Amino acid sequence: MGKRTMAVLAGLAMGPALLMGHAGAVWAEYPPEGDFVRGARLWAENCGRCHNIRDPRELRDDQWITTVYHMRVRGGLTGQDVRDIYTFLKQSN
Amino acid sequence: MAEKRRRLKEAAAAVALGAALGAAPVQGADTARVAEAIRAELEALKSRIRELEKQLAEQRRVEQEVKDLRREVRSAAEWKSPNTLIHMAGYADVGYTDTRSRTGTFGSGTFNPILHYQYRDVVMLESELAMSVDELGETTTELEYLTIDWFANDYVTVVAGKFLSPLGWFRQNLHPSWINKLPSAPAGFGHDQAAPNAEVGVQVRGGVPVSGNGNRLIYAFYVGNGPAAEIESGEIEMIETPGLGGDADGKKVFGGRLGLYFPGRRLELGLSGAAGRVGEIEEVGKSRKYTGVTRDYDFLGADFTWRPRQFEVRGEWVRQKVGDQPASSAPEGGTWQAWYLQGSYRFMPHKWEVVARLGRYRTPHSEVEQKALGLNYIFASNFVAKLAYEFNDDRGAESSGYEDRLLLQASYGF
């Protein structure tokens, strides 16, 4: 791979990261509010695929954030799935 | 004397006041009356001022309290949603194993703390340590995984570092003891057996909805340093897959898993594959060294999960192969292959669960057929007590090292 190609690829990879950096600077709430009803359904469908389903009351809101992002990576969930599931969990604990 | 002076003072005050008000000066009894009235009024004013002062102090106190409360609420919210989250999870287990040819022993099992750091919804650091105590009392600590996961967009997460191999299902998703329904891994699905354990490299993973009814495609592709073949006395002893922190052979391994999940049918299917070249590690004297020789490597796997009602049926087949290499001291390649089929039933709403597992593990040296039966008590979804018996039948020329055994385990995922 030529140095130019590498630079272009690096630029393409960094572009979205820089844009995201800007969005982050606004300090919007995260994760953005999702859909409670869809979240409840997705929780029931997905959170028992690998292990016993965990009770929403087991963890605090902030602990659920890291957990659902961890599970997003494990279970191939989409960003929207995770936002909806988190909305369900934080309102059910 | 004092009384006189006071009177005089009052009179003077009254005169001064009268003058100030522009009234005609008054004399004698009138002066005393007016002074009296004024004194009373002054007293009333004084007490009113005192009252107001008290009210003011009270108001100030309340204001301060509100301020303090506001500050407290703000700092409480700070705890709730900082931009960086720190989270500790993990699991631990303890147990007792009674093997046919040996006396039963207590085992400390493992303590696997997981540390998560997350910056907003942008990036997450995942790390897990595996700690255990061996027979001689030595504590070993291993880095089970350590990755930085960048949530690039809703469908793509880029995972870099040391990760659990995305090939197959058991190793990445079922091995933690609070998840595994039996106290042991199926034969062939332990460390350095047929199913790859970990990998060091880069992974792209995520999921895509494939229809409106929740069906989804799940993917994970990676490139990594790859495993290594362990050579001993002219044979490949095993394929090491601990996630090698270097790539002595200089050739990468590529692979991944594609899965489909149908929530309506409660069915999940997956296919995994990997290929590349791997190095050889040989014991020379007391040290382990790369031989400098590389060989072909490939992996194939298939898995499924079906969870009708309180049943759960899982099955998986894996095959890991290292090619022939005439230039090696162990010229012949080999295949490590294993499968298991596991069924379990949870007696709802009770806490009992029964499990049965059947499997087979074949290496170039040995072959074992394993049957396991288990009874679990699920105190909570993350705290389980397990009792199991494993029947192991050697089918190959050499001993597989597996023996019939009774296993007891308590596991807590936190």
PDB file of C-alpha atoms in Angstrom, chain B residues 208-383:
ATOM      1  CA  VAL B 208     -28.254  -5.769  11.439  1.00  0.00           C
ATOM      2  CA  PRO B 209     -32.032  -6.211  11.577  1.00  0.00           C
ATOM      3  CA  VAL B 210     -33.137  -8.318   8.625  1.00  0.00           C
ATOM      4  CA  SER B 211     -36.883  -7.881   8.989  1.00  0.00           C
ATOM      5  CA  GLY B 212     -39.365  -5.956  11.059  1.00  0.00           C
ATOM      6  CA  ASN B 213     -40.117  -8.848  13.396  1.00  0.00           C
ATOM      7  CA  GLY B 214     -36.858  -8.823  15.293  1.00  0.00           C
ATOM      8  CA  ASN B 215     -34.888 -11.267  13.115  1.00  0.00           C
ATOM      9  CA  ARG B 216     -31.279 -10.247  12.993  1.00  0.00           C
ATOM     10  CA  LEU B 217     -27.999 -11.007  11.332  1.00  0.00           C
ATOM     11  CA  ILE B 218     -25.059 -11.048  13.729  1.00  0.00           C
ATOM     12  CA  TYR B 219     -21.501 -10.793  12.496  1.00  0.00           C
ATOM     13  CA  ALA B 220     -17.948 -10.747  13.831  1.00  0.00           C
ATOM     14  CA  PHE B 221     -14.862 -10.697  11.613  1.00  0.00           C
ATOM     15  CA  TYR B 222     -11.288 -10.477  12.791  1.00  0.00           C
ATOM     16  CA  VAL B 223      -7.664 -10.524  11.857  1.00  0.00           C
ATOM     17  CA  GLY B 224      -5.195 -11.639  14.504  1.00  0.00           C
ATOM     18  CA  ASN B 225      -1.800 -13.078  15.333  1.00  0.00           C
ATOM     19  CA  GLY B 226      -3.330 -16.544  15.218  1.00  0.00           C
ATOM     20  CA  PRO B 227      -2.631 -19.651  17.281  1.00  0.00           C
ATOM     21  CA  ALA B 228       0.585 -21.684  17.431  1.00  0.00           C
ATOM     22  CA  ALA B 229       1.197 -25.408  17.123  1.00  0.00           C
ATOM     23  CA  GLU B 230       2.980 -26.886  20.119  1.00  0.00           C
ATOM     24  CA  ILE B 231       5.562 -29.451  19.049  1.00  0.00           C
ATOM     25  CA  GLU B 232       6.762 -32.215  21.335  1.00  0.00           C
ATOM     26  CA  SER B 233       8.825 -35.281  20.419  1.00  0.00           C
ATOM     27  CA  GLY B 234       8.120 -35.106  16.714  1.00  0.00           C
ATOM     28  CA  GLU B 235       4.361 -34.553  17.074  1.00  0.00           C
ATOM     29  CA  ILE B 236       1.966 -31.686  17.349  1.00  0.00           C
ATOM     30  CA  GLU B 237       0.907 -31.889  20.973  1.00  0.00           C
ATOM     31  CA  MET B 238      -1.840 -29.297  20.782  1.00  0.00           C
ATOM     32  CA  ILE B 239      -2.922 -26.092  19.131  1.00  0.00           C
ATOM     33  CA  GLU B 240      -2.334 -23.238  21.549  1.00  0.00           C
ATOM     34  CA  THR B 241      -4.956 -20.505  21.388  1.00  0.00           C
ATOM     35  CA  PRO B 242      -4.374 -18.336  24.454  1.00  0.00           C
ATOM     36  CA  GLY B 243      -4.284 -15.164  22.358  1.00  0.00           C
ATOM     37  CA  LEU B 244      -0.610 -14.802  21.517  1.00  0.00           C
ATOM     38  CA  GLY B 245       0.850 -11.387  22.229  1.00  0.00           C
ATOM     39  CA  GLY B 246       3.141 -11.554  19.224  1.00  0.00           C
ATOM     40  CA  ASP B 247       3.208 -12.994  15.764  1.00  0.00           C
ATOM     41  CA  ALA B 248       6.523 -14.809  15.505  1.00  0.00           C
ATOM     42  CA  ASP B 249       5.497 -16.463  12.240  1.00  0.00           C
ATOM     43  CA  GLY B 250       4.620 -13.083  10.739  1.00  0.00           C
ATOM     44  CA  LYS B 251       1.468 -14.467   9.118  1.00  0.00           C
ATOM     45  CA  LYS B 252      -1.970 -13.384  10.218  1.00  0.00           C
ATOM     46  CA  VAL B 253      -5.098 -15.477  10.665  1.00  0.00           C
ATOM     47  CA  PHE B 254      -8.444 -14.188   9.332  1.00  0.00           C
ATOM     48  CA  GLY B 255     -11.811 -15.433  10.462  1.00  0.00           C
ATOM     49  CA  GLY B 256     -15.261 -14.746  11.790  1.00  0.00           C
ATOM     50  CA  ARG B 257     -18.736 -15.889  12.611  1.00  0.00           C
ATOM     51  CA  LEU B 258     -22.062 -15.165  10.947  1.00  0.00           C
ATOM     52  CA  GLY B 259     -25.206 -15.789  12.928  1.00  0.00           C
ATOM     53  CA  LEU B 260     -28.932 -15.541  12.423  1.00  0.00           C
ATOM     54  CA  TYR B 261     -31.373 -15.051  15.266  1.00  0.00           C
ATOM     55  CA  PHE B 262     -35.103 -15.669  14.875  1.00  0.00           C
ATOM     56  CA  PRO B 263     -36.743 -14.503  18.123  1.00  0.00           C
ATOM     57  CA  GLY B 264     -40.182 -15.696  16.960  1.00  0.00           C
ATOM     58  CA  ARG B 265     -38.852 -19.250  16.730  1.00  0.00           C
ATOM     59  CA  ARG B 266     -36.430 -18.736  19.631  1.00  0.00           C
ATOM     60  CA  LEU B 267     -33.766 -20.136  17.340  1.00  0.00           C
ATOM     61  CA  GLU B 268     -30.203 -18.986  16.747  1.00  0.00           C
ATOM     62  CA  LEU B 269     -27.823 -20.402  14.132  1.00  0.00           C
ATOM     63  CA  GLY B 270     -24.170 -19.678  13.520  1.00  0.00           C
ATOM     64  CA  LEU B 271     -21.349 -20.591  11.159  1.00  0.00           C
ATOM     65  CA  SER B 272     -17.703 -19.809  11.882  1.00  0.00           C
ATOM     66  CA  GLY B 273     -14.541 -20.132   9.898  1.00  0.00           C
ATOM     67  CA  ALA B 274     -10.918 -18.997   9.948  1.00  0.00           C
ATOM     68  CA  ALA B 275      -7.781 -19.559   7.931  1.00  0.00           C
ATOM     69  CA  GLY B 276      -4.178 -18.470   7.803  1.00  0.00           C
ATOM     70  CA  ARG B 277      -0.733 -19.640   8.768  1.00  0.00           C
ATOM     71  CA  VAL B 278       0.560 -20.333  12.242  1.00  0.00           C
ATOM     72  CA  GLY B 279       3.941 -20.764  13.875  1.00  0.00           C
ATOM     73  CA  GLU B 280       5.341 -23.616  15.931  1.00  0.00           C
ATOM     74  CA  ILE B 281       6.443 -23.507  19.535  1.00  0.00           C
ATOM     75  CA  GLU B 282       8.871 -26.147  20.724  1.00  0.00           C
ATOM     76  CA  GLU B 283      10.270 -26.808  24.141  1.00  0.00           C
ATOM     77  CA  VAL B 284      14.065 -26.501  23.995  1.00  0.00           C
ATOM     78  CA  GLY B 285      15.613 -27.363  27.327  1.00  0.00           C
ATOM     79  CA  LYS B 286      13.637 -25.316  29.844  1.00  0.00           C
ATOM     80  CA  SER B 287      12.504 -22.594  27.482  1.00  0.00           C
ATOM     81  CA  ARG B 288       9.822 -22.503  24.827  1.00  0.00           C
ATOM     82  CA  LYS B 289      10.859 -21.154  21.455  1.00  0.00           C
ATOM     83  CA  TYR B 290       9.408 -20.552  18.023  1.00  0.00           C
ATOM     84  CA  THR B 291      10.959 -22.927  15.488  1.00  0.00           C
ATOM     85  CA  GLY B 292      10.708 -20.439  12.633  1.00  0.00           C
ATOM     86  CA  VAL B 293       8.577 -22.845  10.613  1.00  0.00           C
ATOM     87  CA  THR B 294       4.997 -21.941   9.648  1.00  0.00           C
ATOM     88  CA  ARG B 295       2.089 -24.188   8.716  1.00  0.00           C
ATOM     89  CA  ASP B 296      -1.394 -23.912   7.299  1.00  0.00           C
ATOM     90  CA  TYR B 297      -4.213 -23.461   9.750  1.00  0.00           C
ATOM     91  CA  ASP B 298      -7.962 -23.511   9.407  1.00  0.00           C
ATOM     92  CA  PHE B 299     -11.046 -23.638  11.552  1.00  0.00           C
ATOM     93  CA  LEU B 300     -14.673 -24.505  10.885  1.00  0.00           C
ATOM     94  CA  GLY B 301     -17.566 -24.377  13.299  1.00  0.00           C
ATOM     95  CA  ALA B 302     -21.348 -24.512  13.475  1.00  0.00           C
ATOM     96  CA  ASP B 303     -23.601 -23.790  16.415  1.00  0.00           C
ATOM     97  CA  PHE B 304     -27.281 -23.521  17.271  1.00  0.00           C
ATOM     98  CA  THR B 305     -29.491 -22.615  20.205  1.00  0.00           C
ATOM     99  CA  TRP B 306     -33.190 -23.364  20.481  1.00  0.00           C
ATOM    100  CA  ARG B 307     -35.117 -22.231  23.543  1.00  0.00           C
ATOM    101  CA  PRO B 308     -38.735 -23.370  23.440  1.00  0.00           C
ATOM    102  CA  ARG B 309     -40.495 -22.412  26.721  1.00  0.00           C
ATOM    103  CA  GLN B 310     -38.507 -23.645  29.709  1.00  0.00           C
ATOM    104  CA  PHE B 311     -36.322 -25.873  27.528  1.00  0.00           C
ATOM    105  CA  GLU B 312     -32.981 -24.905  26.166  1.00  0.00           C
ATOM    106  CA  VAL B 313     -31.165 -26.978  23.566  1.00  0.00           C
ATOM    107  CA  ARG B 314     -27.682 -26.039  22.415  1.00  0.00           C
ATOM    108  CA  GLY B 315     -25.313 -27.742  20.052  1.00  0.00           C
ATOM    109  CA  GLU B 316     -21.955 -26.939  18.580  1.00  0.00           C
ATOM    110  CA  TRP B 317     -19.397 -28.560  16.340  1.00  0.00           C
ATOM    111  CA  VAL B 318     -15.825 -27.289  15.904  1.00  0.00           C
ATOM    112  CA  ARG B 319     -12.854 -28.472  13.879  1.00  0.00           C
ATOM    113  CA  GLN B 320      -9.383 -26.992  14.082  1.00  0.00           C
ATOM    114  CA  LYS B 321      -6.724 -28.155  11.676  1.00  0.00           C
ATOM    115  CA  VAL B 322      -2.984 -27.655  11.247  1.00  0.00           C
ATOM    116  CA  GLY B 323      -1.470 -28.665   7.913  1.00  0.00           C
ATOM    117  CA  ASP B 324       1.487 -30.958   7.116  1.00  0.00           C
ATOM    118  CA  GLN B 325       4.923 -29.355   7.031  1.00  0.00           C
ATOM    119  CA  PRO B 326       7.839 -31.458   5.726  1.00  0.00           C
ATOM    120  CA  ALA B 327      10.331 -28.859   6.989  1.00  0.00           C
ATOM    121  CA  SER B 328       9.173 -29.331  10.591  1.00  0.00           C
ATOM    122  CA  SER B 329      10.406 -31.765  13.223  1.00  0.00           C
ATOM    123  CA  ALA B 330       6.733 -32.766  13.378  1.00  0.00           C
ATOM    124  CA  PRO B 331       5.962 -33.117   9.663  1.00  0.00           C
ATOM    125  CA  GLU B 332       2.477 -34.491  10.072  1.00  0.00           C
ATOM    126  CA  GLY B 333      -0.406 -32.084  10.624  1.00  0.00           C
ATOM    127  CA  GLY B 334      -3.480 -32.873  12.639  1.00  0.00           C
ATOM    128  CA  THR B 335      -7.141 -32.247  13.320  1.00  0.00           C
ATOM    129  CA  TRP B 336      -8.765 -31.407  16.643  1.00  0.00           C
ATOM    130  CA  GLN B 337     -12.479 -31.860  16.500  1.00  0.00           C
ATOM    131  CA  ALA B 338     -15.305 -31.749  19.043  1.00  0.00           C
ATOM    132  CA  TRP B 339     -19.041 -31.431  19.379  1.00  0.00           C
ATOM    133  CA  TYR B 340     -21.626 -31.353  22.117  1.00  0.00           C
ATOM    134  CA  LEU B 341     -25.377 -31.362  22.384  1.00  0.00           C
ATOM    135  CA  GLN B 342     -26.895 -30.040  25.585  1.00  0.00           C
ATOM    136  CA  GLY B 343     -30.481 -29.966  26.772  1.00  0.00           C
ATOM    137  CA  SER B 344     -31.786 -28.347  29.928  1.00  0.00           C
ATOM    138  CA  TYR B 345     -35.149 -27.801  31.535  1.00  0.00           C
ATOM    139  CA  ARG B 346     -36.041 -25.258  34.188  1.00  0.00           C
ATOM    140  CA  PHE B 347     -38.937 -26.168  36.486  1.00  0.00           C
ATOM    141  CA  MET B 348     -40.737 -22.817  36.545  1.00  0.00           C
ATOM    142  CA  PRO B 349     -41.631 -21.136  38.827  1.00  0.00           C
ATOM    143  CA  HIS B 350     -39.293 -23.278  40.927  1.00  0.00           C
ATOM    144  CA  LYS B 351     -35.569 -22.849  41.052  1.00  0.00           C
ATOM    145  CA  TRP B 352     -34.544 -26.325  39.949  1.00  0.00           C
ATOM    146  CA  GLU B 353     -33.024 -27.101  36.588  1.00  0.00           C
ATOM    147  CA  VAL B 354     -31.904 -30.393  35.049  1.00  0.00           C
ATOM    148  CA  VAL B 355     -29.203 -30.656  32.377  1.00  0.00           C
ATOM    149  CA  ALA B 356     -27.860 -33.389  30.127  1.00  0.00           C
ATOM    150  CA  ARG B 357     -24.926 -33.090  27.762  1.00  0.00           C
ATOM    151  CA  LEU B 358     -23.471 -35.465  25.248  1.00  0.00           C
ATOM    152  CA  GLY B 359     -20.266 -34.847  23.346  1.00  0.00           C
ATOM    153  CA  ARG B 360     -17.156 -36.191  21.698  1.00  0.00           C
ATOM    154  CA  TYR B 361     -13.628 -34.846  21.386  1.00  0.00           C
ATOM    155  CA  ARG B 362     -11.055 -36.264  18.993  1.00  0.00           C
ATOM    156  CA  THR B 363      -7.401 -35.273  18.625  1.00  0.00           C
ATOM    157  CA  PRO B 364      -4.618 -36.968  16.632  1.00  0.00           C
ATOM    158  CA  HIS B 365      -3.739 -38.735  19.920  1.00  0.00           C
ATOM    159  CA  SER B 366      -6.983 -39.630  21.621  1.00  0.00           C
ATOM    160  CA  GLU B 367     -10.727 -39.689  21.500  1.00  0.00           C
ATOM    161  CA  VAL B 368     -13.234 -39.379  24.319  1.00  0.00           C
ATOM    162  CA  GLU B 369     -16.984 -39.632  24.494  1.00  0.00           C
ATOM    163  CA  GLN B 370     -18.504 -37.649  27.298  1.00  0.00           C
ATOM    164  CA  LYS B 371     -21.938 -37.782  28.904  1.00  0.00           C
ATOM    165  CA  ALA B 372     -22.837 -35.437  31.706  1.00  0.00           C
ATOM    166  CA  LEU B 373     -25.909 -35.143  33.882  1.00  0.00           C
ATOM    167  CA  GLY B 374     -26.544 -32.218  36.167  1.00  0.00           C
ATOM    168  CA  LEU B 375     -28.954 -30.767  38.670  1.00  0.00           C
ATOM    169  CA  ASN B 376     -28.869 -27.042  39.382  1.00  0.00           C
ATOM    170  CA  TYR B 377     -30.469 -24.841  41.981  1.00  0.00           C
ATOM    171  CA  ILE B 378     -30.855 -21.293  40.715  1.00  0.00           C
ATOM    172  CA  PHE B 379     -30.872 -19.075  43.818  1.00  0.00           C
ATOM    173  CA  ALA B 380     -30.850 -16.025  41.559  1.00  0.00           C
ATOM    174  CA  SER B 381     -30.205 -15.551  37.860  1.00  0.00           C
ATOM    175  CA  ASN B 382     -26.533 -14.916  38.684  1.00  0.00           C
ATOM    176  CA  PHE B 383     -26.056 -17.289  41.625  1.00  0.00           C
TER     177      PHE B 383
END
